[in-house]
Amino acid sequence: MDKYIVVGNPIKHSKSPQIHHAFAQQTGQSMDYSMFEIALGNFASYMDNFFSEKGCGVNITVPFKQDAYQYADVLSTRAQLAGAVNTLKRQEDGTILGDNTDGEGLVKDLLAHEVCLKGSRILLIGAGGAARGVIYPLLQQLPKNMVIVNRTREKALKLAQHFHTYGPIVGFGHDEIGAQEFDLVINATSASLSGNLPSIPTSIFPSSCCVYDMMYSSNTTVFNQWATKHGARLCLDGLGMLVGQAAESFFIWRNIYPETKPVLMDMRKLLDQEK
Ligand code: ATR
């Protein structure tokens, strides 16, 4: 059976096996998908082993996305720009393709919720790996403009500079946003992990505003609670992005695009049961 794995450290909370098993069942694909925790520093040797034993593909999560980027023989444009790889595929000629499906997962989830991206004003909060991975696919949707705001201002400026040839994008520090309003606000900070909020003005949320928190949890995320309180129209969390990036990986490997909606509904139910 064709072998696929997801690797990370830690990995035991990964939902990827459940998601890919559901996709395989739905599309009638015969494939094995399991998860492995790799010790820090062992990524390349683990991959060498896996691919030499005819492994077909790998999903990569924290903290190995940069290692996977280094490991790949060929990179997609979006992986190159993201500087990180979450999907590896052994190609027919034996070379390893590195791709990054995170941004497309986010875009597809937003479009599935009828969030209009073309011509929109997007605020991206955070300038770490999570933010960097989604900028290019978002710019490809032709927003009116995109503002990156970050606690450490220099990182936002640097990221905007990195992507400026792909669309209208600027970087700011937290205190520089002023009175701007946005159609879509995306939280790509790790602040929610510790229950914190970025210190940005609540005036960014007009009543037509949609909010996307890349985090997800069984309860409404702290960021989405805050955005709702301050007037956001629609608040989504990152579970849809998780399922969406998995669907993109599945497509890269199997050349079949699975239906994400039923799988997302099942994952939401599972998450609710964990409450
Ligand atoms: P990830 O790969 O999840 O993006 P990261 O690369 O460590 O993780 O980036 C974390 C992001 O969350 C950064 O933009 C960070 O801001 P700094 O660059 O100033 O560190 C942001 N972040 C983390 N905690 C935050 C907080 N309490 N308030 C605002 N931003 C925060």
PDB file of C-alpha atoms and ligand atoms in Angstrom:
ATOM      1  CA  MET A   1       0.000   0.000   0.000  1.00  0.00           C
ATOM      2  CA  ASP A   2       1.260   3.546  -0.753  1.00  0.00           C
ATOM      3  CA  LYS A   3       2.798   4.979   2.386  1.00  0.00           C
ATOM      4  CA  TYR A   4       2.341   8.505   3.729  1.00  0.00           C
ATOM      5  CA  ILE A   5       3.272   9.989   7.096  1.00  0.00           C
ATOM      6  CA  VAL A   6       3.013  13.174   9.116  1.00  0.00           C
ATOM      7  CA  VAL A   7       6.031  14.105  11.225  1.00  0.00           C
ATOM      8  CA  GLY A   8       6.565  16.641  13.971  1.00  0.00           C
ATOM      9  CA  ASN A   9       7.657  17.019  17.566  1.00  0.00           C
ATOM     10  CA  PRO A  10       5.381  16.691  19.425  1.00  0.00           C
ATOM     11  CA  ILE A  11       2.974  14.880  17.100  1.00  0.00           C
ATOM     12  CA  LYS A  12       0.516  12.932  19.209  1.00  0.00           C
ATOM     13  CA  HIS A  13      -2.206  15.601  19.000  1.00  0.00           C
ATOM     14  CA  SER A  14      -2.078  15.719  15.192  1.00  0.00           C
ATOM     15  CA  LYS A  15      -5.428  15.358  13.466  1.00  0.00           C
ATOM     16  CA  SER A  16      -3.848  14.718  10.064  1.00  0.00           C
ATOM     17  CA  PRO A  17      -4.204  10.899  10.190  1.00  0.00           C
ATOM     18  CA  GLN A  18      -7.956  11.170  10.820  1.00  0.00           C
ATOM     19  CA  ILE A  19      -8.342  13.748   8.045  1.00  0.00           C
ATOM     20  CA  HIS A  20      -6.369  11.769   5.464  1.00  0.00           C
ATOM     21  CA  HIS A  21      -8.091   8.504   6.382  1.00  0.00           C
ATOM     22  CA  ALA A  22     -11.408  10.253   5.753  1.00  0.00           C
ATOM     23  CA  PHE A  23     -10.187  11.629   2.382  1.00  0.00           C
ATOM     24  CA  ALA A  24      -8.896   8.188   1.342  1.00  0.00           C
ATOM     25  CA  GLN A  25     -12.177   6.535   2.232  1.00  0.00           C
ATOM     26  CA  GLN A  26     -14.221   9.191   0.481  1.00  0.00           C
ATOM     27  CA  THR A  27     -12.188   8.993  -2.758  1.00  0.00           C
ATOM     28  CA  GLY A  28     -11.567   5.228  -2.683  1.00  0.00           C
ATOM     29  CA  GLN A  29      -7.791   5.608  -2.491  1.00  0.00           C
ATOM     30  CA  SER A  30      -5.784   2.765  -1.040  1.00  0.00           C
ATOM     31  CA  MET A  31      -3.146   4.386   1.144  1.00  0.00           C
ATOM     32  CA  ASP A  32      -1.557   4.109   4.537  1.00  0.00           C
ATOM     33  CA  TYR A  33      -1.128   7.314   6.582  1.00  0.00           C
ATOM     34  CA  SER A  34       0.477   7.342  10.015  1.00  0.00           C
ATOM     35  CA  MET A  35       2.252   9.765  12.323  1.00  0.00           C
ATOM     36  CA  PHE A  36       5.794   9.786  13.703  1.00  0.00           C
ATOM     37  CA  GLU A  37       7.591  11.917  16.216  1.00  0.00           C
ATOM     38  CA  ILE A  38      11.117  12.693  15.081  1.00  0.00           C
ATOM     39  CA  ALA A  39      13.889  13.743  17.470  1.00  0.00           C
ATOM     40  CA  LEU A  40      15.266  17.228  16.784  1.00  0.00           C
ATOM     41  CA  GLY A  41      18.221  16.971  14.411  1.00  0.00           C
ATOM     42  CA  ASN A  42      17.081  13.680  12.865  1.00  0.00           C
ATOM     43  CA  PHE A  43      14.803  15.011  10.141  1.00  0.00           C
ATOM     44  CA  ALA A  44      17.009  14.384   7.082  1.00  0.00           C
ATOM     45  CA  SER A  45      18.093  10.865   8.055  1.00  0.00           C
ATOM     46  CA  TYR A  46      14.483   9.943   8.834  1.00  0.00           C
ATOM     47  CA  MET A  47      13.374  11.199   5.425  1.00  0.00           C
ATOM     48  CA  ASP A  48      16.239   9.381   3.646  1.00  0.00           C
ATOM     49  CA  ASN A  49      15.060   6.171   5.263  1.00  0.00           C
ATOM     50  CA  PHE A  50      11.384   6.738   4.529  1.00  0.00           C
ATOM     51  CA  PHE A  51      11.882   7.581   0.862  1.00  0.00           C
ATOM     52  CA  SER A  52      14.444   4.801   0.290  1.00  0.00           C
ATOM     53  CA  GLU A  53      11.776   2.382   1.504  1.00  0.00           C
ATOM     54  CA  LYS A  54       9.412   3.665  -1.197  1.00  0.00           C
ATOM     55  CA  GLY A  55       7.519   6.110   1.021  1.00  0.00           C
ATOM     56  CA  CYS A  56       5.344   8.306  -1.206  1.00  0.00           C
ATOM     57  CA  GLY A  57       4.716  11.488   0.740  1.00  0.00           C
ATOM     58  CA  VAL A  58       5.125  13.361   4.010  1.00  0.00           C
ATOM     59  CA  ASN A  59       3.292  16.108   5.846  1.00  0.00           C
ATOM     60  CA  ILE A  60       5.518  18.203   8.049  1.00  0.00           C
ATOM     61  CA  THR A  61       4.489  20.151  11.102  1.00  0.00           C
ATOM     62  CA  VAL A  62       6.257  22.122  13.847  1.00  0.00           C
ATOM     63  CA  PRO A  63       9.258  22.365  14.165  1.00  0.00           C
ATOM     64  CA  PHE A  64      10.456  20.745  10.935  1.00  0.00           C
ATOM     65  CA  LYS A  65       8.998  22.926   8.144  1.00  0.00           C
ATOM     66  CA  GLN A  66      12.356  24.646   7.543  1.00  0.00           C
ATOM     67  CA  ASP A  67      14.180  21.299   7.604  1.00  0.00           C
ATOM     68  CA  ALA A  68      11.737  20.041   4.969  1.00  0.00           C
ATOM     69  CA  TYR A  69      12.425  23.172   2.926  1.00  0.00           C
ATOM     70  CA  GLN A  70      16.146  22.361   3.023  1.00  0.00           C
ATOM     71  CA  TYR A  71      15.509  18.702   2.291  1.00  0.00           C
ATOM     72  CA  ALA A  72      13.433  19.067  -0.887  1.00  0.00           C
ATOM     73  CA  ASP A  73      15.179  18.732  -4.276  1.00  0.00           C
ATOM     74  CA  VAL A  74      12.602  20.937  -6.027  1.00  0.00           C
ATOM     75  CA  LEU A  75      10.379  23.644  -4.504  1.00  0.00           C
ATOM     76  CA  SER A  76       7.056  25.072  -5.648  1.00  0.00           C
ATOM     77  CA  THR A  77       6.905  28.866  -5.933  1.00  0.00           C
ATOM     78  CA  ARG A  78       4.652  29.114  -2.890  1.00  0.00           C
ATOM     79  CA  ALA A  79       7.045  26.973  -0.807  1.00  0.00           C
ATOM     80  CA  GLN A  80      10.002  29.043  -1.966  1.00  0.00           C
ATOM     81  CA  LEU A  81       8.268  32.264  -0.934  1.00  0.00           C
ATOM     82  CA  ALA A  82       6.999  30.825   2.340  1.00  0.00           C
ATOM     83  CA  GLY A  83      10.503  29.600   3.193  1.00  0.00           C
ATOM     84  CA  ALA A  84       8.852  26.491   4.610  1.00  0.00           C
ATOM     85  CA  VAL A  85       7.527  23.164   3.388  1.00  0.00           C
ATOM     86  CA  ASN A  86       4.601  21.215   4.818  1.00  0.00           C
ATOM     87  CA  THR A  87       4.302  18.620   2.038  1.00  0.00           C
ATOM     88  CA  LEU A  88       6.932  16.387   0.464  1.00  0.00           C
ATOM     89  CA  LYS A  89       6.273  14.087  -2.470  1.00  0.00           C
ATOM     90  CA  ARG A  90       8.503  11.496  -4.095  1.00  0.00           C
ATOM     91  CA  GLN A  91       8.192  12.169  -7.835  1.00  0.00           C
ATOM     92  CA  GLU A  92       8.419   9.548 -10.577  1.00  0.00           C
ATOM     93  CA  ASP A  93      12.060  10.389 -11.294  1.00  0.00           C
ATOM     94  CA  GLY A  94      12.893   9.881  -7.606  1.00  0.00           C
ATOM     95  CA  THR A  95      13.373  13.578  -6.786  1.00  0.00           C
ATOM     96  CA  ILE A  96      11.583  15.026  -3.771  1.00  0.00           C
ATOM     97  CA  LEU A  97       9.164  17.897  -4.366  1.00  0.00           C
ATOM     98  CA  GLY A  98       8.599  20.366  -1.524  1.00  0.00           C
ATOM     99  CA  ASP A  99       5.370  22.335  -1.412  1.00  0.00           C
ATOM    100  CA  ASN A 100       3.508  24.494   1.084  1.00  0.00           C
ATOM    101  CA  THR A 101      -0.272  24.105   1.142  1.00  0.00           C
ATOM    102  CA  ASP A 102      -1.032  26.183   4.262  1.00  0.00           C
ATOM    103  CA  GLY A 103      -1.899  29.373   2.418  1.00  0.00           C
ATOM    104  CA  GLU A 104      -4.085  27.629  -0.135  1.00  0.00           C
ATOM    105  CA  GLY A 105      -5.857  25.862   2.739  1.00  0.00           C
ATOM    106  CA  LEU A 106      -6.646  29.239   4.275  1.00  0.00           C
ATOM    107  CA  VAL A 107      -7.758  30.781   0.969  1.00  0.00           C
ATOM    108  CA  LYS A 108     -10.035  27.847   0.129  1.00  0.00           C
ATOM    109  CA  ASP A 109     -11.615  27.967   3.587  1.00  0.00           C
ATOM    110  CA  LEU A 110     -12.252  31.700   3.297  1.00  0.00           C
ATOM    111  CA  LEU A 111     -13.787  31.306  -0.164  1.00  0.00           C
ATOM    112  CA  ALA A 112     -15.911  28.373   1.068  1.00  0.00           C
ATOM    113  CA  HIS A 113     -17.349  30.782   3.659  1.00  0.00           C
ATOM    114  CA  GLU A 114     -18.004  33.305   0.897  1.00  0.00           C
ATOM    115  CA  VAL A 115     -15.457  35.751   2.215  1.00  0.00           C
ATOM    116  CA  CYS A 116     -14.619  38.000  -0.708  1.00  0.00           C
ATOM    117  CA  LEU A 117     -10.867  38.400  -1.175  1.00  0.00           C
ATOM    118  CA  LYS A 118     -10.680  40.221  -4.503  1.00  0.00           C
ATOM    119  CA  GLY A 119     -10.530  43.951  -3.882  1.00  0.00           C
ATOM    120  CA  SER A 120     -10.587  43.514  -0.101  1.00  0.00           C
ATOM    121  CA  ARG A 121      -8.531  45.236   2.579  1.00  0.00           C
ATOM    122  CA  ILE A 122      -6.668  42.559   4.528  1.00  0.00           C
ATOM    123  CA  LEU A 123      -4.913  42.935   7.867  1.00  0.00           C
ATOM    124  CA  LEU A 124      -2.517  40.144   8.770  1.00  0.00           C
ATOM    125  CA  ILE A 125      -1.426  40.189  12.402  1.00  0.00           C
ATOM    126  CA  GLY A 126       1.915  38.500  13.060  1.00  0.00           C
ATOM    127  CA  ALA A 127       5.097  38.120  11.058  1.00  0.00           C
ATOM    128  CA  GLY A 128       6.339  34.656  12.023  1.00  0.00           C
ATOM    129  CA  GLY A 129       6.267  31.417  10.062  1.00  0.00           C
ATOM    130  CA  ALA A 130       2.473  31.116  10.107  1.00  0.00           C
ATOM    131  CA  ALA A 131       2.042  34.593   8.577  1.00  0.00           C
ATOM    132  CA  ARG A 132       4.754  34.115   5.988  1.00  0.00           C
ATOM    133  CA  GLY A 133       3.160  30.892   4.735  1.00  0.00           C
ATOM    134  CA  VAL A 134      -0.118  32.540   3.719  1.00  0.00           C
ATOM    135  CA  ILE A 135       0.917  35.873   2.175  1.00  0.00           C
ATOM    136  CA  TYR A 136       1.578  34.791  -1.414  1.00  0.00           C
ATOM    137  CA  PRO A 137      -1.664  32.767  -1.842  1.00  0.00           C
ATOM    138  CA  LEU A 138      -3.618  35.688  -0.353  1.00  0.00           C
ATOM    139  CA  LEU A 139      -1.971  38.193  -2.707  1.00  0.00           C
ATOM    140  CA  GLN A 140      -2.823  35.912  -5.625  1.00  0.00           C
ATOM    141  CA  GLN A 141      -6.500  36.589  -4.816  1.00  0.00           C
ATOM    142  CA  LEU A 142      -5.903  40.245  -5.765  1.00  0.00           C
ATOM    143  CA  PRO A 143      -6.879  42.082  -2.571  1.00  0.00           C
ATOM    144  CA  LYS A 144      -7.023  45.893  -2.679  1.00  0.00           C
ATOM    145  CA  ASN A 145      -4.194  45.956  -0.166  1.00  0.00           C
ATOM    146  CA  MET A 146      -2.618  43.949   2.580  1.00  0.00           C
ATOM    147  CA  VAL A 147      -1.196  45.281   5.837  1.00  0.00           C
ATOM    148  CA  ILE A 148       1.080  43.190   8.016  1.00  0.00           C
ATOM    149  CA  VAL A 149       1.210  44.365  11.595  1.00  0.00           C
ATOM    150  CA  ASN A 150       3.573  42.895  14.141  1.00  0.00           C
ATOM    151  CA  ARG A 151       4.644  43.467  17.741  1.00  0.00           C
ATOM    152  CA  THR A 152       8.235  43.582  16.519  1.00  0.00           C
ATOM    153  CA  ARG A 153       7.832  46.203  13.806  1.00  0.00           C
ATOM    154  CA  GLU A 154      11.007  45.361  11.849  1.00  0.00           C
ATOM    155  CA  LYS A 155       9.778  41.839  11.124  1.00  0.00           C
ATOM    156  CA  ALA A 156       6.570  43.183   9.546  1.00  0.00           C
ATOM    157  CA  LEU A 157       8.556  45.601   7.394  1.00  0.00           C
ATOM    158  CA  LYS A 158      10.935  42.869   6.300  1.00  0.00           C
ATOM    159  CA  LEU A 159       8.112  40.516   5.376  1.00  0.00           C
ATOM    160  CA  ALA A 160       6.298  43.221   3.383  1.00  0.00           C
ATOM    161  CA  GLN A 161       9.535  43.937   1.538  1.00  0.00           C
ATOM    162  CA  HIS A 162       9.968  40.217   0.783  1.00  0.00           C
ATOM    163  CA  PHE A 163       6.542  40.023  -0.896  1.00  0.00           C
ATOM    164  CA  HIS A 164       6.158  43.502  -2.369  1.00  0.00           C
ATOM    165  CA  THR A 165       6.610  42.381  -5.978  1.00  0.00           C
ATOM    166  CA  TYR A 166       3.560  40.107  -5.656  1.00  0.00           C
ATOM    167  CA  GLY A 167       0.975  42.694  -4.641  1.00  0.00           C
ATOM    168  CA  PRO A 168       0.215  45.864  -2.624  1.00  0.00           C
ATOM    169  CA  ILE A 169       1.609  45.041   0.823  1.00  0.00           C
ATOM    170  CA  VAL A 170       2.983  47.176   3.669  1.00  0.00           C
ATOM    171  CA  GLY A 171       4.307  46.439   7.151  1.00  0.00           C
ATOM    172  CA  PHE A 172       3.608  48.308  10.419  1.00  0.00           C
ATOM    173  CA  GLY A 173       4.235  48.148  14.136  1.00  0.00           C
ATOM    174  CA  HIS A 174       1.225  47.727  16.478  1.00  0.00           C
ATOM    175  CA  ASP A 175       0.947  51.440  17.216  1.00  0.00           C
ATOM    176  CA  GLU A 176       1.109  52.509  13.568  1.00  0.00           C
ATOM    177  CA  ILE A 177      -2.173  51.151  12.197  1.00  0.00           C
ATOM    178  CA  GLY A 178      -4.062  54.365  12.952  1.00  0.00           C
ATOM    179  CA  ALA A 179      -7.753  54.534  12.114  1.00  0.00           C
ATOM    180  CA  GLN A 180      -7.727  52.079   9.215  1.00  0.00           C
ATOM    181  CA  GLU A 181     -10.579  49.609   8.762  1.00  0.00           C
ATOM    182  CA  PHE A 182     -10.322  46.193   7.177  1.00  0.00           C
ATOM    183  CA  ASP A 183     -12.623  43.740   5.423  1.00  0.00           C
ATOM    184  CA  LEU A 184     -10.655  40.758   6.663  1.00  0.00           C
ATOM    185  CA  VAL A 185      -8.466  40.467   9.754  1.00  0.00           C
ATOM    186  CA  ILE A 186      -6.294  37.367  10.096  1.00  0.00           C
ATOM    187  CA  ASN A 187      -4.636  36.458  13.364  1.00  0.00           C
ATOM    188  CA  ALA A 188      -1.375  34.661  12.602  1.00  0.00           C
ATOM    189  CA  THR A 189       0.258  35.313  15.971  1.00  0.00           C
ATOM    190  CA  SER A 190       1.018  32.653  18.527  1.00  0.00           C
ATOM    191  CA  ALA A 191      -0.506  34.934  21.205  1.00  0.00           C
ATOM    192  CA  SER A 192      -3.706  32.865  21.470  1.00  0.00           C
ATOM    193  CA  LEU A 193      -1.658  29.864  22.573  1.00  0.00           C
ATOM    194  CA  SER A 194      -1.146  31.648  25.860  1.00  0.00           C
ATOM    195  CA  GLY A 195      -4.580  33.285  25.870  1.00  0.00           C
ATOM    196  CA  ASN A 196      -3.156  36.708  24.985  1.00  0.00           C
ATOM    197  CA  LEU A 197      -4.346  39.304  22.507  1.00  0.00           C
ATOM    198  CA  PRO A 198      -2.174  41.475  20.281  1.00  0.00           C
ATOM    199  CA  SER A 199      -2.373  45.092  21.420  1.00  0.00           C
ATOM    200  CA  ILE A 200      -4.027  46.617  18.371  1.00  0.00           C
ATOM    201  CA  PRO A 201      -6.947  49.061  18.270  1.00  0.00           C
ATOM    202  CA  THR A 202     -10.452  47.555  18.145  1.00  0.00           C
ATOM    203  CA  SER A 203     -11.410  50.140  15.495  1.00  0.00           C
ATOM    204  CA  ILE A 204      -9.972  47.721  12.908  1.00  0.00           C
ATOM    205  CA  PHE A 205     -13.233  45.740  13.072  1.00  0.00           C
ATOM    206  CA  PRO A 206     -16.019  47.533  11.195  1.00  0.00           C
ATOM    207  CA  SER A 207     -19.396  45.763  11.262  1.00  0.00           C
ATOM    208  CA  SER A 208     -18.741  44.218   7.838  1.00  0.00           C
ATOM    209  CA  CYS A 209     -15.445  42.750   8.958  1.00  0.00           C
ATOM    210  CA  CYS A 210     -14.596  39.043   8.806  1.00  0.00           C
ATOM    211  CA  VAL A 211     -12.047  37.593  11.174  1.00  0.00           C
ATOM    212  CA  TYR A 212      -9.940  34.487  10.789  1.00  0.00           C
ATOM    213  CA  ASP A 213      -7.969  33.123  13.708  1.00  0.00           C
ATOM    214  CA  MET A 214      -5.457  30.559  12.462  1.00  0.00           C
ATOM    215  CA  MET A 215      -5.687  28.874  15.859  1.00  0.00           C
ATOM    216  CA  TYR A 216      -8.522  26.510  16.623  1.00  0.00           C
ATOM    217  CA  SER A 217      -9.869  24.994  19.786  1.00  0.00           C
ATOM    218  CA  SER A 218     -13.035  23.334  21.040  1.00  0.00           C
ATOM    219  CA  ASN A 219     -14.139  26.665  22.506  1.00  0.00           C
ATOM    220  CA  THR A 220     -14.256  29.934  20.593  1.00  0.00           C
ATOM    221  CA  THR A 221     -10.702  31.261  20.503  1.00  0.00           C
ATOM    222  CA  VAL A 222      -9.806  34.237  22.679  1.00  0.00           C
ATOM    223  CA  PHE A 223      -9.134  36.319  19.571  1.00  0.00           C
ATOM    224  CA  ASN A 224     -12.510  35.507  18.026  1.00  0.00           C
ATOM    225  CA  GLN A 225     -14.327  36.258  21.298  1.00  0.00           C
ATOM    226  CA  TRP A 226     -12.626  39.637  21.325  1.00  0.00           C
ATOM    227  CA  ALA A 227     -13.398  40.334  17.660  1.00  0.00           C
ATOM    228  CA  THR A 228     -17.069  39.389  18.097  1.00  0.00           C
ATOM    229  CA  LYS A 229     -17.347  41.672  21.105  1.00  0.00           C
ATOM    230  CA  HIS A 230     -15.968  44.545  19.034  1.00  0.00           C
ATOM    231  CA  GLY A 231     -18.302  44.086  16.095  1.00  0.00           C
ATOM    232  CA  ALA A 232     -16.849  41.573  13.636  1.00  0.00           C
ATOM    233  CA  ARG A 233     -19.535  40.065  11.392  1.00  0.00           C
ATOM    234  CA  LEU A 234     -18.106  36.598  10.920  1.00  0.00           C
ATOM    235  CA  CYS A 235     -15.402  34.860  12.960  1.00  0.00           C
ATOM    236  CA  LEU A 236     -13.777  31.680  11.690  1.00  0.00           C
ATOM    237  CA  ASP A 237     -11.099  29.551  13.294  1.00  0.00           C
ATOM    238  CA  GLY A 238      -8.236  27.574  11.789  1.00  0.00           C
ATOM    239  CA  LEU A 239      -9.873  24.153  11.704  1.00  0.00           C
ATOM    240  CA  GLY A 240     -11.010  24.777   8.131  1.00  0.00           C
ATOM    241  CA  MET A 241      -7.477  25.776   7.169  1.00  0.00           C
ATOM    242  CA  LEU A 242      -6.175  22.554   8.696  1.00  0.00           C
ATOM    243  CA  VAL A 243      -8.580  20.454   6.631  1.00  0.00           C
ATOM    244  CA  GLY A 244      -7.953  22.661   3.567  1.00  0.00           C
ATOM    245  CA  GLN A 245      -4.169  22.316   3.661  1.00  0.00           C
ATOM    246  CA  ALA A 246      -4.598  18.560   4.051  1.00  0.00           C
ATOM    247  CA  ALA A 247      -6.867  18.464   0.985  1.00  0.00           C
ATOM    248  CA  GLU A 248      -4.214  20.301  -1.042  1.00  0.00           C
ATOM    249  CA  SER A 249      -1.544  17.816   0.081  1.00  0.00           C
ATOM    250  CA  PHE A 250      -3.858  14.937  -0.782  1.00  0.00           C
ATOM    251  CA  PHE A 251      -4.329  16.410  -4.253  1.00  0.00           C
ATOM    252  CA  ILE A 252      -0.570  16.786  -4.766  1.00  0.00           C
ATOM    253  CA  TRP A 253      -0.069  13.128  -3.848  1.00  0.00           C
ATOM    254  CA  ARG A 254      -3.125  11.448  -5.380  1.00  0.00           C
ATOM    255  CA  ASN A 255      -4.262  13.885  -8.086  1.00  0.00           C
ATOM    256  CA  ILE A 256      -7.814  13.787  -6.683  1.00  0.00           C
ATOM    257  CA  TYR A 257      -9.365  16.693  -4.793  1.00  0.00           C
ATOM    258  CA  PRO A 258     -11.383  15.430  -1.809  1.00  0.00           C
ATOM    259  CA  GLU A 259     -14.528  17.113  -0.545  1.00  0.00           C
ATOM    260  CA  THR A 260     -13.578  19.046   2.554  1.00  0.00           C
ATOM    261  CA  LYS A 261     -16.993  20.018   3.934  1.00  0.00           C
ATOM    262  CA  PRO A 262     -18.071  16.648   5.404  1.00  0.00           C
ATOM    263  CA  VAL A 263     -14.592  16.064   6.834  1.00  0.00           C
ATOM    264  CA  LEU A 264     -14.565  19.497   8.419  1.00  0.00           C
ATOM    265  CA  MET A 265     -17.949  18.790   9.992  1.00  0.00           C
ATOM    266  CA  ASP A 266     -16.645  15.499  11.434  1.00  0.00           C
ATOM    267  CA  MET A 267     -13.495  17.175  12.763  1.00  0.00           C
ATOM    268  CA  ARG A 268     -15.622  19.865  14.425  1.00  0.00           C
ATOM    269  CA  LYS A 269     -17.723  17.171  16.093  1.00  0.00           C
ATOM    270  CA  LEU A 270     -14.576  15.420  17.299  1.00  0.00           C
ATOM    271  CA  LEU A 271     -13.253  18.688  18.685  1.00  0.00           C
ATOM    272  CA  ASP A 272     -16.572  19.297  20.489  1.00  0.00           C
ATOM    273  CA  GLN A 273     -16.340  15.848  22.082  1.00  0.00           C
ATOM    274  CA  GLU A 274     -12.916  16.798  23.467  1.00  0.00           C
ATOM    275  CA  LYS A 275     -14.494  19.656  25.470  1.00  0.00           C
TER     276      LYS A 275
HETATM  277  P1  ATR B   1       4.643  30.818  14.083  1.00  0.00           P
HETATM  278  O1  ATR B   1       5.517  29.883  13.315  1.00  0.00           O
HETATM  279  O2  ATR B   1       3.465  30.174  14.783  1.00  0.00           O
HETATM  280  O3  ATR B   1       4.254  32.009  13.286  1.00  0.00           O
HETATM  281  P2  ATR B   1       6.665  32.413  15.330  1.00  0.00           P
HETATM  282  O4  ATR B   1       7.466  32.349  14.068  1.00  0.00           O
HETATM  283  O5  ATR B   1       7.344  32.254  16.644  1.00  0.00           O
HETATM  284  O6  ATR B   1       5.538  31.300  15.312  1.00  0.00           O
HETATM  285  O7  ATR B   1       5.856  33.789  15.308  1.00  0.00           O
HETATM  286  C1  ATR B   1       4.965  34.133  16.302  1.00  0.00           C
HETATM  287  C2  ATR B   1       4.281  35.442  15.931  1.00  0.00           C
HETATM  288  O8  ATR B   1       3.335  35.766  16.941  1.00  0.00           O
HETATM  289  C3  ATR B   1       5.238  36.619  15.847  1.00  0.00           C
HETATM  290  O9  ATR B   1       4.777  37.517  14.869  1.00  0.00           O
HETATM  291  C4  ATR B   1       5.115  37.216  17.247  1.00  0.00           C
HETATM  292  O10 ATR B   1       5.464  38.580  17.339  1.00  0.00           O
HETATM  293  P3  ATR B   1       7.028  39.011  17.502  1.00  0.00           P
HETATM  294  O11 ATR B   1       7.627  38.895  16.135  1.00  0.00           O
HETATM  295  O12 ATR B   1       6.977  40.390  18.005  1.00  0.00           O
HETATM  296  O13 ATR B   1       7.616  38.034  18.484  1.00  0.00           O
HETATM  297  C5  ATR B   1       3.649  37.053  17.474  1.00  0.00           C
HETATM  298  N1  ATR B   1       3.254  37.076  18.893  1.00  0.00           N
HETATM  299  C6  ATR B   1       3.489  36.134  19.830  1.00  0.00           C
HETATM  300  N2  ATR B   1       2.954  36.494  21.022  1.00  0.00           N
HETATM  301  C7  ATR B   1       2.389  37.711  20.832  1.00  0.00           C
HETATM  302  C8  ATR B   1       1.669  38.621  21.666  1.00  0.00           C
HETATM  303  N3  ATR B   1       1.436  38.355  22.962  1.00  0.00           N
HETATM  304  N4  ATR B   1       1.213  39.770  21.123  1.00  0.00           N
HETATM  305  C9  ATR B   1       1.431  40.045  19.814  1.00  0.00           C
HETATM  306  N5  ATR B   1       2.107  39.247  18.973  1.00  0.00           N
HETATM  307  C10 ATR B   1       2.576  38.083  19.479  1.00  0.00           C
END
